[in-house]
Short mmCIF file of C-alpha atoms in Angstrom, two decimals:
data_model
loop_
_atom_site.label_atom_id
_atom_site.label_comp_id
_atom_site.label_asym_id
_atom_site.label_seq_id
_atom_site.Cartn_x
_atom_site.Cartn_y
_atom_site.Cartn_z
CA UNK A 75 19.59 18.98 30.26
CA UNK A 76 17.21 22.07 31.00
CA UNK A 77 17.76 22.75 26.97
CA UNK A 78 17.13 19.33 25.86
CA UNK A 79 13.58 19.10 28.04
CA UNK A 80 12.70 22.61 26.48
CA UNK A 81 13.38 20.89 23.14
CA UNK A 82 11.20 18.01 23.85
CA UNK A 83 8.51 20.26 25.14
CA UNK A 84 8.36 22.15 21.88
CA UNK A 85 8.37 18.89 19.80
CA UNK A 86 5.73 17.42 21.84
CA UNK A 87 3.58 20.45 21.18
CA UNK A 88 4.02 20.62 17.69
CA UNK A 89 3.32 16.84 17.26
CA UNK A 90 0.04 17.42 18.92
CA UNK A 91 -0.97 20.73 17.35
CA UNK A 92 -0.23 18.78 13.86
CA UNK A 93 -2.64 15.71 15.31
CA UNK A 94 -5.44 18.29 16.46
CA UNK A 95 -4.95 19.93 12.64
CA UNK A 96 -5.33 16.33 11.26
CA UNK A 97 -8.38 15.73 13.27
CA UNK A 98 -9.99 18.93 12.63
CA UNK A 99 -9.54 18.19 8.90
CA UNK A 100 -10.97 14.56 9.22
CA UNK A 101 -13.98 16.09 11.05
CA UNK A 102 -14.85 18.78 8.20
CA UNK A 103 -14.53 15.99 5.46
CA UNK A 104 -16.85 13.77 7.30
CA UNK A 105 -19.38 16.35 7.45
CA UNK A 106 -20.07 15.85 3.83
CA UNK A 107 -21.18 12.82 2.04
CA UNK A 108 -18.65 10.39 1.08
CA UNK A 109 -18.43 10.52 -2.64
CA UNK A 110 -18.97 14.05 -2.67
CA UNK A 111 -15.94 14.79 -0.70
CA UNK A 112 -13.83 12.24 -2.55
CA UNK A 113 -14.90 13.91 -5.80
CA UNK A 114 -13.78 17.63 -4.26
CA UNK A 115 -10.48 16.20 -3.07
CA UNK A 116 -9.95 14.36 -6.30
CA UNK A 117 -10.34 17.23 -8.59
CA UNK A 118 -8.29 19.89 -6.42
CA UNK A 119 -5.23 17.21 -6.36
CA UNK A 120 -5.47 16.93 -10.04
CA UNK A 121 -5.13 20.61 -10.38
CA UNK A 122 -2.52 21.32 -7.89
CA UNK A 123 -0.19 18.48 -7.52
CA UNK A 124 1.45 18.76 -10.94
CA UNK A 125 2.96 21.89 -9.62
CA UNK A 126 4.43 19.53 -6.95
CA UNK A 127 8.26 18.39 -7.41
CA UNK A 128 7.08 14.69 -7.36
CA UNK A 129 4.67 15.33 -10.57
CA UNK A 130 8.49 15.41 -12.31
CA UNK A 131 9.13 11.88 -10.99
CA UNK A 132 5.58 10.38 -12.13
CA UNK A 133 6.22 11.77 -15.67
CA UNK A 134 9.89 10.30 -15.47
CA UNK A 135 8.70 6.57 -14.34
CA UNK A 136 5.85 6.41 -16.72
CA UNK A 137 8.29 7.49 -19.73
CA UNK A 138 10.66 4.39 -18.39
CA UNK A 139 7.26 2.17 -18.29
CA UNK A 140 5.46 3.60 -21.19
CA UNK A 141 8.35 4.89 -23.66
CA UNK A 142 5.62 4.60 -26.79
CA UNK A 143 3.01 6.93 -25.46
CA UNK A 144 3.40 10.42 -26.38
CA UNK A 145 3.99 13.14 -23.55
CA UNK A 146 0.64 14.29 -23.76
CA UNK A 147 -0.89 10.73 -22.84
CA UNK A 148 1.63 10.38 -20.03
CA UNK A 149 0.65 13.64 -18.47
CA UNK A 150 -3.33 12.50 -18.76
CA UNK A 151 -2.16 9.44 -16.87
CA UNK A 152 -0.20 11.19 -13.91
CA UNK A 153 -3.12 13.76 -13.50
CA UNK A 154 -5.54 10.92 -13.12
CA UNK A 155 -3.28 9.01 -10.76
CA UNK A 156 -3.29 12.44 -8.63
CA UNK A 157 -7.13 12.58 -8.76
CA UNK A 158 -6.99 8.98 -7.77
CA UNK A 159 -4.82 9.56 -4.63
CA UNK A 160 -6.93 12.82 -3.45
CA UNK A 161 -10.08 10.45 -3.61
CA UNK A 162 -8.02 7.75 -1.61
CA UNK A 163 -7.04 10.31 0.76
CA UNK A 164 -10.72 11.38 1.61
CA UNK A 165 -11.81 7.41 1.44
CA UNK A 166 -9.12 6.68 4.13
CA UNK A 167 -10.64 8.73 6.51
CA UNK A 168 -13.85 7.14 6.06
CA UNK A 169 -12.56 3.47 6.01
CA UNK A 170 -15.39 2.35 8.66
CA UNK A 171 -18.10 3.92 6.45
CA UNK A 172 -17.19 2.08 3.30
CA UNK A 173 -16.87 -1.29 5.16
CA UNK A 174 -20.56 -0.69 6.54
CA UNK A 175 -21.82 -0.53 2.73
CA UNK A 176 -20.89 -3.98 1.41
CA UNK A 177 -22.12 -2.83 -1.87
CA UNK A 178 -19.33 -0.51 -2.43
CA UNK A 179 -17.05 -3.64 -2.41
CA UNK A 180 -16.63 -6.48 -5.18
CA UNK A 181 -14.16 -9.35 -5.19
CA UNK A 182 -13.23 -10.92 -8.26
CA UNK A 183 -11.65 -14.64 -7.87
CA UNK A 184 -13.78 -14.78 -4.63
CA UNK A 185 -14.25 -18.60 -4.88
CA UNK A 186 -11.01 -18.92 -2.96
CA UNK A 187 -12.72 -17.22 0.50
CA UNK A 188 -14.98 -20.30 0.49
CA UNK A 189 -12.33 -22.69 -0.31
CA UNK A 190 -9.84 -21.38 2.19
CA UNK A 191 -12.11 -20.15 4.98
CA UNK A 192 -10.95 -21.67 8.52
CA UNK A 193 -8.43 -23.63 6.83
CA UNK A 194 -6.04 -21.04 5.29
CA UNK A 195 -2.93 -21.63 7.07
CA UNK A 196 -0.15 -19.16 7.36
CA UNK A 197 -0.20 -16.58 4.32
CA UNK A 198 1.04 -13.57 3.02
CA UNK A 199 -1.35 -10.96 1.09
CA UNK A 200 1.09 -8.62 -0.96
CA UNK A 201 -0.63 -5.74 -2.74
CA UNK A 202 0.47 -2.30 -4.36
CA UNK A 203 -0.46 1.38 -4.60
CA UNK A 204 -3.50 1.14 -6.92
CA UNK A 205 -7.21 2.16 -6.74
CA UNK A 206 -7.33 2.41 -2.93
CA UNK A 207 -4.56 -0.08 -1.52
CA UNK A 208 -5.88 0.21 1.94
CA UNK A 209 -9.29 -1.92 1.06
CA UNK A 210 -7.36 -4.55 -0.60
CA UNK A 211 -7.28 -6.60 2.69
CA UNK A 212 -11.04 -6.76 2.95
CA UNK A 213 -11.37 -10.46 1.11
CA UNK A 214 -8.83 -11.64 3.89
CA UNK A 215 -11.25 -10.25 6.43
CA UNK A 216 -14.05 -12.20 4.64
CA UNK A 217 -12.22 -15.42 5.01
CA UNK A 218 -12.20 -14.77 8.64
CA UNK A 219 -8.34 -14.77 8.47
CA UNK A 220 -7.91 -11.70 10.97
CA UNK A 221 -4.65 -10.32 9.07
CA UNK A 222 -1.74 -8.39 10.75
CA UNK A 223 -0.14 -5.76 8.16
CA UNK A 224 3.50 -3.99 8.02
CA UNK A 225 3.20 -0.12 7.50
CA UNK A 226 5.83 2.75 7.38
CA UNK A 227 5.40 4.42 10.83
CA UNK A 228 4.38 8.33 10.90
CA UNK A 229 6.85 10.34 13.33
CA UNK A 230 4.46 11.89 14.87
CA UNK A 231 3.42 9.49 17.73
CA UNK A 232 -0.16 11.12 18.02
CA UNK A 233 -0.85 10.83 14.13
CA UNK A 234 0.67 7.48 14.11
CA UNK A 235 -1.36 5.85 16.96
CA UNK A 236 -4.44 7.57 15.40
CA UNK A 237 -3.82 5.93 11.96
CA UNK A 238 -2.97 2.67 13.64
CA UNK A 239 -6.69 2.74 15.34
CA UNK A 240 -8.06 3.49 11.90
CA UNK A 241 -6.61 0.46 10.33
CA UNK A 242 -8.06 -1.97 13.18
CA UNK A 243 -10.71 -2.97 11.22
CA UNK A 244 -8.65 -4.34 8.31
CA UNK A 245 -5.63 -5.58 10.41
CA UNK A 246 -7.43 -7.15 13.60
CA UNK A 247 -4.29 -9.07 14.02
CA UNK A 248 -1.95 -5.86 14.75
CA UNK A 249 0.46 -4.08 12.55
CA UNK A 250 4.24 -4.09 12.74
CA UNK A 251 5.78 -0.60 11.80
CA UNK A 252 8.77 0.18 9.98
CA UNK A 253 10.75 3.64 9.89
CA UNK A 254 10.22 5.77 6.82
CA UNK A 255 13.56 5.30 5.78
CA UNK A 256 14.24 1.88 7.23
CA UNK A 257 18.10 1.01 8.26
CA UNK A 258 19.70 -2.47 7.19
CA UNK A 259 19.29 -3.51 11.05
CA UNK A 260 15.48 -2.41 11.26
CA UNK A 261 14.76 -4.37 7.85
CA UNK A 262 16.33 -7.47 9.40
CA UNK A 263 14.78 -7.08 12.66
CA UNK A 264 11.34 -6.56 11.01
CA UNK A 265 11.86 -9.26 8.94
CA UNK A 266 12.39 -11.71 11.90
CA UNK A 267 9.49 -10.37 13.58
CA UNK A 268 7.18 -11.06 10.45
CA UNK A 269 8.74 -14.47 9.85
CA UNK A 270 7.98 -15.79 13.57
CA UNK A 271 4.62 -13.98 13.17
CA UNK A 272 3.65 -16.12 9.96
CA UNK A 273 5.55 -19.61 11.09
CA UNK A 274 2.95 -19.57 14.03
CA UNK A 275 0.07 -19.34 11.34
CA UNK A 276 -0.17 -15.65 11.16
CA UNK A 277 -1.66 -13.85 7.85
CA UNK A 278 0.35 -10.76 6.92
CA UNK A 279 -0.30 -8.21 4.26
CA UNK A 280 1.89 -5.61 3.04
CA UNK A 281 2.77 -3.35 0.23
CA UNK A 282 5.50 -4.51 -1.92
CA UNK A 283 5.84 -1.93 -5.15
CA UNK A 284 8.28 0.51 -3.66
CA UNK A 285 11.96 0.58 -4.29
CA UNK A 286 13.82 -1.38 -1.69
CA UNK A 287 17.90 -0.21 -1.46
CA UNK A 288 18.62 -3.88 0.24
CA UNK A 289 16.22 -5.52 -2.20
CA UNK A 290 16.72 -7.58 -4.87
CA UNK A 291 16.73 -6.48 -8.67
CA UNK A 292 14.14 -7.89 -10.65
CA UNK A 293 12.68 -6.87 -14.25
CA UNK A 294 9.75 -4.19 -13.89
CA UNK A 295 8.64 -2.89 -17.05
CA UNK A 296 11.78 -3.91 -18.60
CA UNK A 297 14.08 -2.45 -16.34
CA UNK A 298 16.17 -3.80 -13.03
CA UNK A 299 14.08 -2.61 -10.03
CA UNK A 300 15.30 -3.42 -6.54
CA UNK A 301 12.14 -5.09 -5.07
CA UNK A 302 11.37 -6.37 -1.52
CA UNK A 303 12.04 -9.70 -1.10
CA UNK A 304 10.59 -10.45 2.14
CA UNK A 305 7.48 -12.18 0.89
CA UNK A 306 9.52 -14.58 -0.86
CA UNK A 307 11.90 -15.31 2.01
CA UNK A 308 9.03 -16.13 4.45
CA UNK A 309 6.99 -17.92 1.75
CA UNK A 310 9.85 -20.13 0.91
CA UNK A 311 11.28 -20.92 4.21
CA UNK A 312 8.18 -21.15 6.23
CA UNK A 313 5.76 -22.64 3.68
CA UNK A 314 3.27 -19.96 3.53
CA UNK A 315 0.88 -19.22 0.73
CA UNK A 316 1.44 -16.07 -1.02
CA UNK A 317 -1.98 -13.86 -2.49
CA UNK A 318 -1.27 -11.29 -4.66
CA UNK A 319 -3.94 -8.85 -4.79
CA UNK A 320 -5.04 -5.49 -5.99
CA UNK A 321 -7.74 -2.75 -5.59
CA UNK A 322 -9.03 -1.02 -8.34
CA UNK A 323 -11.69 1.82 -8.33
CA UNK A 324 -14.70 1.13 -10.32
CA UNK A 325 -16.12 4.59 -12.06
CA UNK A 326 -15.78 7.59 -9.92
CA UNK A 327 -16.99 6.92 -6.81
CA UNK A 328 -16.04 4.77 -3.43
CA UNK A 329 -16.69 1.85 -5.13
CA UNK A 330 -14.11 -1.36 -5.56
CA UNK A 331 -13.27 -4.67 -7.28
CA UNK A 332 -10.52 -6.53 -5.34
CA UNK A 333 -8.59 -9.07 -7.36
CA UNK A 334 -6.70 -11.61 -5.63
CA UNK A 335 -4.49 -14.50 -7.04
CA UNK A 336 -2.49 -17.32 -5.60
CA UNK A 337 1.25 -17.31 -6.41
CA UNK A 338 2.86 -20.61 -7.20
CA UNK A 339 5.80 -20.99 -4.79
CA UNK A 340 8.82 -23.03 -5.76
CA UNK A 341 10.64 -25.12 -3.86
CA UNK A 342 13.85 -26.13 -5.63
CA UNK A 343 17.45 -27.09 -4.10
CA UNK A 344 18.45 -23.59 -4.71
CA UNK A 345 16.45 -21.48 -2.13
CA UNK A 346 18.35 -18.11 -3.42
CA UNK A 347 16.93 -18.66 -6.90
CA UNK A 348 13.54 -19.43 -5.67
CA UNK A 349 13.37 -16.22 -3.66
CA UNK A 350 14.59 -14.19 -6.55
CA UNK A 351 12.16 -16.36 -8.83
CA UNK A 352 8.91 -15.33 -6.45
CA UNK A 353 9.96 -11.79 -6.18
CA UNK A 354 10.11 -11.27 -9.94
CA UNK A 355 6.90 -13.03 -10.22
CA UNK A 356 5.21 -10.88 -7.80
CA UNK A 357 6.64 -7.74 -9.86
CA UNK A 358 5.59 -9.50 -13.01
CA UNK A 359 2.04 -9.58 -11.55
CA UNK A 360 1.79 -6.04 -10.65
CA UNK A 361 2.80 -4.92 -14.03
CA UNK A 362 0.30 -6.86 -15.95
CA UNK A 363 -2.26 -4.93 -13.72
CA UNK A 364 -0.59 -1.69 -13.78
CA UNK A 365 -0.67 -1.98 -17.67
CA UNK A 366 -4.61 -2.44 -17.47
CA UNK A 367 -5.44 0.63 -15.54
CA UNK A 368 -2.12 2.81 -15.22
CA UNK A 369 -4.38 5.80 -14.10
CA UNK A 370 -4.87 4.08 -10.74
CA UNK A 371 -1.23 3.55 -9.86
CA UNK A 372 0.83 5.77 -7.71
CA UNK A 373 3.64 6.77 -10.27
CA UNK A 374 5.10 9.57 -7.77
CA UNK A 375 6.82 6.85 -5.84
CA UNK A 376 10.75 5.90 -6.72
CA UNK A 377 10.59 2.58 -8.29
CA UNK A 378 13.81 2.55 -10.25
CA UNK A 379 17.55 3.54 -8.97
#
């Protein structure tokens, strides 16, 4: 018992030191003007990240997606994607500042905001790791929808609580946490919770472009990719709308264009096929957008088996 108590104390101490280190870093970053800090971080990531083992995965994924491009072209895209990620890190530390400057945000297809304001009903907002994906929920906020979100929990509880607070402005409806490597039971539990939430009229946002071991294999750049079917399942069973969104960077500053499109939900006698069809349509939409701005997509994530 004493040994376990000692280990718990050391673990808690490590978590607290990690949290203090993060807060110190954020404090230093916020001393600089946002665009200057983001540029420094982006350029640093562009130079340093290719030495990370995940750069090899990024190049491998790019070879699958763009076999017609040369190795030099794929290397250029991968480095630009790392630079974008470096900018996102700083911008995430300054979300409150970005949201206080409306001129930094533009919404394409924003006419639906007025159409569905105050009468959206249950809805799912599905996004991907492109541009600054955290900002992708902003149009839903403009519609007064008070969305909730699904996110991957951080093991450090102090860091996790801080990140939840930082996202509160974009997810006033709350956040549903999933483990970094969710088990099948955890996946089903999360699915039940969010299905109940949406069934009661909630609006829920989550990222749906990662490899999902329990997912449905649908085409992505011409190859089967196991994809998260939760959005399709909920929309088909509950009757919720699905909005597919992306947030792309404009130029080299923290300025963004958010694009949101509604996806038609089939409701045939074959529910399983409807779910597969919706999941495939989401990934097809992602692929189209990625082809337009591949340098803003996060290629280092696992996507194919």
